[in-house]
Short mmCIF file of C-alpha atoms in Angstrom, two decimals:
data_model
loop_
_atom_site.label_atom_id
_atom_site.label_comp_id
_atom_site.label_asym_id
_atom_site.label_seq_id
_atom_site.Cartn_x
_atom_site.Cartn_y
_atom_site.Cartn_z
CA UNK A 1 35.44 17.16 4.69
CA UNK A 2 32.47 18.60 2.77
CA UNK A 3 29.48 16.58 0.95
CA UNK A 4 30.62 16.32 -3.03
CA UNK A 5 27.56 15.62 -4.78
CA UNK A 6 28.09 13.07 -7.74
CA UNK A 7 28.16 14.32 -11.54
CA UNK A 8 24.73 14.37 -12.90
CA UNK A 9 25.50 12.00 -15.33
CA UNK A 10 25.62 9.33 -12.36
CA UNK A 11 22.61 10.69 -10.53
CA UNK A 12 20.45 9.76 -13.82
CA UNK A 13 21.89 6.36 -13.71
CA UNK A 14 20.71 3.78 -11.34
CA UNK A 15 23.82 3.71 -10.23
CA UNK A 16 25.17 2.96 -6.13
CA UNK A 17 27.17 5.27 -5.01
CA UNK A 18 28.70 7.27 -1.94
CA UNK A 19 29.20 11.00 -1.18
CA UNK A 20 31.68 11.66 1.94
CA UNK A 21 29.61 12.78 5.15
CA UNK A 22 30.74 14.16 8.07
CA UNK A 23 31.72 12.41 11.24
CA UNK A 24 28.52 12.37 13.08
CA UNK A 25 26.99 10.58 10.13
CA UNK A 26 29.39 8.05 10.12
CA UNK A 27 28.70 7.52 13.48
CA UNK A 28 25.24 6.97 12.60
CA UNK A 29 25.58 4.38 9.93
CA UNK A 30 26.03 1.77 12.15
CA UNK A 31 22.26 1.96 13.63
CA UNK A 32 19.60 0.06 11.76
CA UNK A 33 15.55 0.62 11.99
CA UNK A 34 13.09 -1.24 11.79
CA UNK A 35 10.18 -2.00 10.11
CA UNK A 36 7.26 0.41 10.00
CA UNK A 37 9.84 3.23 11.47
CA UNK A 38 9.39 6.75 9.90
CA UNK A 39 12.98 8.91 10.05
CA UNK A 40 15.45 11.21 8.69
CA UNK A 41 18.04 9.13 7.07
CA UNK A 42 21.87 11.45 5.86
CA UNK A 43 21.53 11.05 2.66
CA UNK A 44 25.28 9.36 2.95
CA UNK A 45 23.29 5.96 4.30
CA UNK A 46 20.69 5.77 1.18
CA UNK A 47 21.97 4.37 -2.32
CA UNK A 48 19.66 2.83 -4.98
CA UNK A 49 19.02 -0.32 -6.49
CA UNK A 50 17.33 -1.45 -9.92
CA UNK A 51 14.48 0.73 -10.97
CA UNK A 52 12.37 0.33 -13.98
CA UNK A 53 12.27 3.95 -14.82
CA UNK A 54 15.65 4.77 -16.23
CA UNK A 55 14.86 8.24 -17.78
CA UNK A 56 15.04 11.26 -15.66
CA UNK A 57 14.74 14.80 -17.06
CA UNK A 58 16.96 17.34 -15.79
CA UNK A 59 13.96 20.38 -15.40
CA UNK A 60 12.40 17.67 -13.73
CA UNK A 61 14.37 16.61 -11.01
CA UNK A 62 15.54 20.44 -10.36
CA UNK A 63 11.82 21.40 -10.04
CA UNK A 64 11.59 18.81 -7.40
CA UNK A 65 14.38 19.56 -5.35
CA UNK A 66 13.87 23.41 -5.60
CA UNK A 67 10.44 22.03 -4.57
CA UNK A 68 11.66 20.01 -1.41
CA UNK A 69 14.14 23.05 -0.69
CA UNK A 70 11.49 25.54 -0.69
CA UNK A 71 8.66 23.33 0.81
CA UNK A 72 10.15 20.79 2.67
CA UNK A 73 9.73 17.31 1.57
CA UNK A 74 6.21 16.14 1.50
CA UNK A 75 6.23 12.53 0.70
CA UNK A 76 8.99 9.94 2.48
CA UNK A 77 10.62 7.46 0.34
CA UNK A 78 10.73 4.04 1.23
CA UNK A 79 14.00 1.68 1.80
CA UNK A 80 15.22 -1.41 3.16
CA UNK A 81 17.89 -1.93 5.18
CA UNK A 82 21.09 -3.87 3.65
CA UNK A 83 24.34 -4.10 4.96
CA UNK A 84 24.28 -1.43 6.73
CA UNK A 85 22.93 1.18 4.16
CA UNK A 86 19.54 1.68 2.95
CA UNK A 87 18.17 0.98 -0.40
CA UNK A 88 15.56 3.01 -1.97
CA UNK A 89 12.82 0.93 -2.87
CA UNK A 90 9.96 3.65 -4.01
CA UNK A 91 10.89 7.42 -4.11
CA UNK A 92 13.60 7.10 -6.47
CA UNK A 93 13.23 10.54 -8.41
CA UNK A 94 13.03 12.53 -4.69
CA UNK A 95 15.98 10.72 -3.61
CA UNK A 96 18.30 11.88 -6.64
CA UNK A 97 16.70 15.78 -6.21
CA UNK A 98 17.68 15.43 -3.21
CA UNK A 99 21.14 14.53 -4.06
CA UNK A 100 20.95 16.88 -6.62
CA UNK A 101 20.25 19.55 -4.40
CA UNK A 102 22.86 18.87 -1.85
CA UNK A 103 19.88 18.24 0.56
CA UNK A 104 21.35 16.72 3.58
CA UNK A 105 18.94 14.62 4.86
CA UNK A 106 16.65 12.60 3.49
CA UNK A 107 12.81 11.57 4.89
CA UNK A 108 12.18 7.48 4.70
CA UNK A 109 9.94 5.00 5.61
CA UNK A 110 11.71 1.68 7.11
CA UNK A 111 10.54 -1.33 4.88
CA UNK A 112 11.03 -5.09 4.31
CA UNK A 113 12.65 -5.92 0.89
CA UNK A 114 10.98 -6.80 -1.42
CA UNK A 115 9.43 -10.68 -1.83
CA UNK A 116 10.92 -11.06 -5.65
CA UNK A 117 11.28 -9.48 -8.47
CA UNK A 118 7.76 -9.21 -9.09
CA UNK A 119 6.72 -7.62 -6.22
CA UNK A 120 9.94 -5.03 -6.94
CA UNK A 121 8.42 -4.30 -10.67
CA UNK A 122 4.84 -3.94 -9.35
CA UNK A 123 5.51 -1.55 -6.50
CA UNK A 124 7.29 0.60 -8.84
CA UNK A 125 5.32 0.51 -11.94
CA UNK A 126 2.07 1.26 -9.33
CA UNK A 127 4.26 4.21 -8.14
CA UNK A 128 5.44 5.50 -11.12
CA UNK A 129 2.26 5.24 -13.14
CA UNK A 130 0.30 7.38 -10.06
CA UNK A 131 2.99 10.05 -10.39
CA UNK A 132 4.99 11.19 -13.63
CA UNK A 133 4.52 9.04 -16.49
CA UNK A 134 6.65 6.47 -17.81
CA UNK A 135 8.47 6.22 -21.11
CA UNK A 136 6.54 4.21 -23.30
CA UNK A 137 9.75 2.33 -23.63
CA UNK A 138 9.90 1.90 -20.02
CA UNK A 139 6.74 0.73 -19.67
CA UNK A 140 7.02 -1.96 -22.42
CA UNK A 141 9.71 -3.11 -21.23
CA UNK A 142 8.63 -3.76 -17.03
CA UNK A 143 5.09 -5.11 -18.57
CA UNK A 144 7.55 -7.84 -20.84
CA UNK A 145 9.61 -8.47 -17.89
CA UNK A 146 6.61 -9.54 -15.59
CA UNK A 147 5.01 -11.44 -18.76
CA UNK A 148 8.49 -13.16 -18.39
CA UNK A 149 8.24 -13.62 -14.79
CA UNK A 150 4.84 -15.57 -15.72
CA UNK A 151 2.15 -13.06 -14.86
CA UNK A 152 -0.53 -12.91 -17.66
CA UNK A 153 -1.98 -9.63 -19.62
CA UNK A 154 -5.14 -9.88 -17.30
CA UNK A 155 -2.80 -10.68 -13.74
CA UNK A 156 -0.95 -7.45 -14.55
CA UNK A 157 -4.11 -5.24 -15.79
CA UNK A 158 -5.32 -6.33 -12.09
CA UNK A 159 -2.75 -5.37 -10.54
CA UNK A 160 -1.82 -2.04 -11.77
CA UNK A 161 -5.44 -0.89 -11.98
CA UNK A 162 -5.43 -0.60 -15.65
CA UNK A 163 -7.48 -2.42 -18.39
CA UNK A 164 -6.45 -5.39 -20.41
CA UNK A 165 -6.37 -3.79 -23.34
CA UNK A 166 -4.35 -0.83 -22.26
CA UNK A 167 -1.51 -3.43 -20.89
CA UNK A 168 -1.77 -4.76 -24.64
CA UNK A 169 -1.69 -1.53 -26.32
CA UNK A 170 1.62 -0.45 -23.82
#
């Protein structure tokens, strides 16, 4: 049975989902890493969770994975195990060229979950904001969503690296 990638429409969703793998990585679901360990996951054993970035372009994500075909891939993602799959927790974009791509395998870095919610919006508005830019309705709408988690305009300017007056502005 061969890998069927999923329609693209789902790939720009943060959507879970499954492609069919062959036997050997079947086999291989059943073994769980641990923390700290750097591998090459099937891409068959790595689904997403929430991310706050919820707007991929297309040209985008091909340029990556021609990128990663071509090049190799540079940068791991990181994931957690849960229930026997792993979730991506930062590298969301390079996960879905990957599936996009038909790329088999899939470079990752073995992490804890994260500690809350806060801790998940953080890590990926730090990661996101280093990288390609967010939406301006993305970002408005992870900075409201830790003001509603109780962090103040001067918390989250500290921990993103960013002024006060720029988390105001967003």
């Amino acid at each position: 049975m061969g890998k069927k990638r999923p329609p693209l429409s789902q790939i720009h969703k943060n959507m879970s989902f499954d492609i069919s793998s062959d036997e050997e990585q079947v086999k291989e679901q059943g073994k769980i890493y641990s923390e700290g360990s750097f591998v090459d996951l099937p891409i068959s054993m790595v689904t997403l969770d929430e991310n706050i970035r919820d707007i991929y372009a297309d040209d985008s994500l091909e340029e990556l994975g021609d990128s990663i075909l071509e090049h190799g891939q540079i940068q791991p993602i990181v994931v957690y195990p849960r229930d026997g799959k792993y979730i991506v927790k930062v590298g969301h974009r390079r996960y879905k060229a990957c599936l996009l791509r038909d790329i088999p395998t899939i470079k990752c870095i073995i992490q804890d979950d994260f500690e809350d919610e806060k801790q998940r919006i953080i890590t990926q508005a730090l990661e996101n904001e280093q990288r390609l830019n967010l939406s301006p309705r993305e970002r408005e709408r992870y900075i409201a969503r830790l003001v509603e988690l109780g962090l103040s305009q001067v918390e989250i300017s500290r921990v993103l690296h960013k002024t006060k007056g720029w988390v105001s502005e967003a």
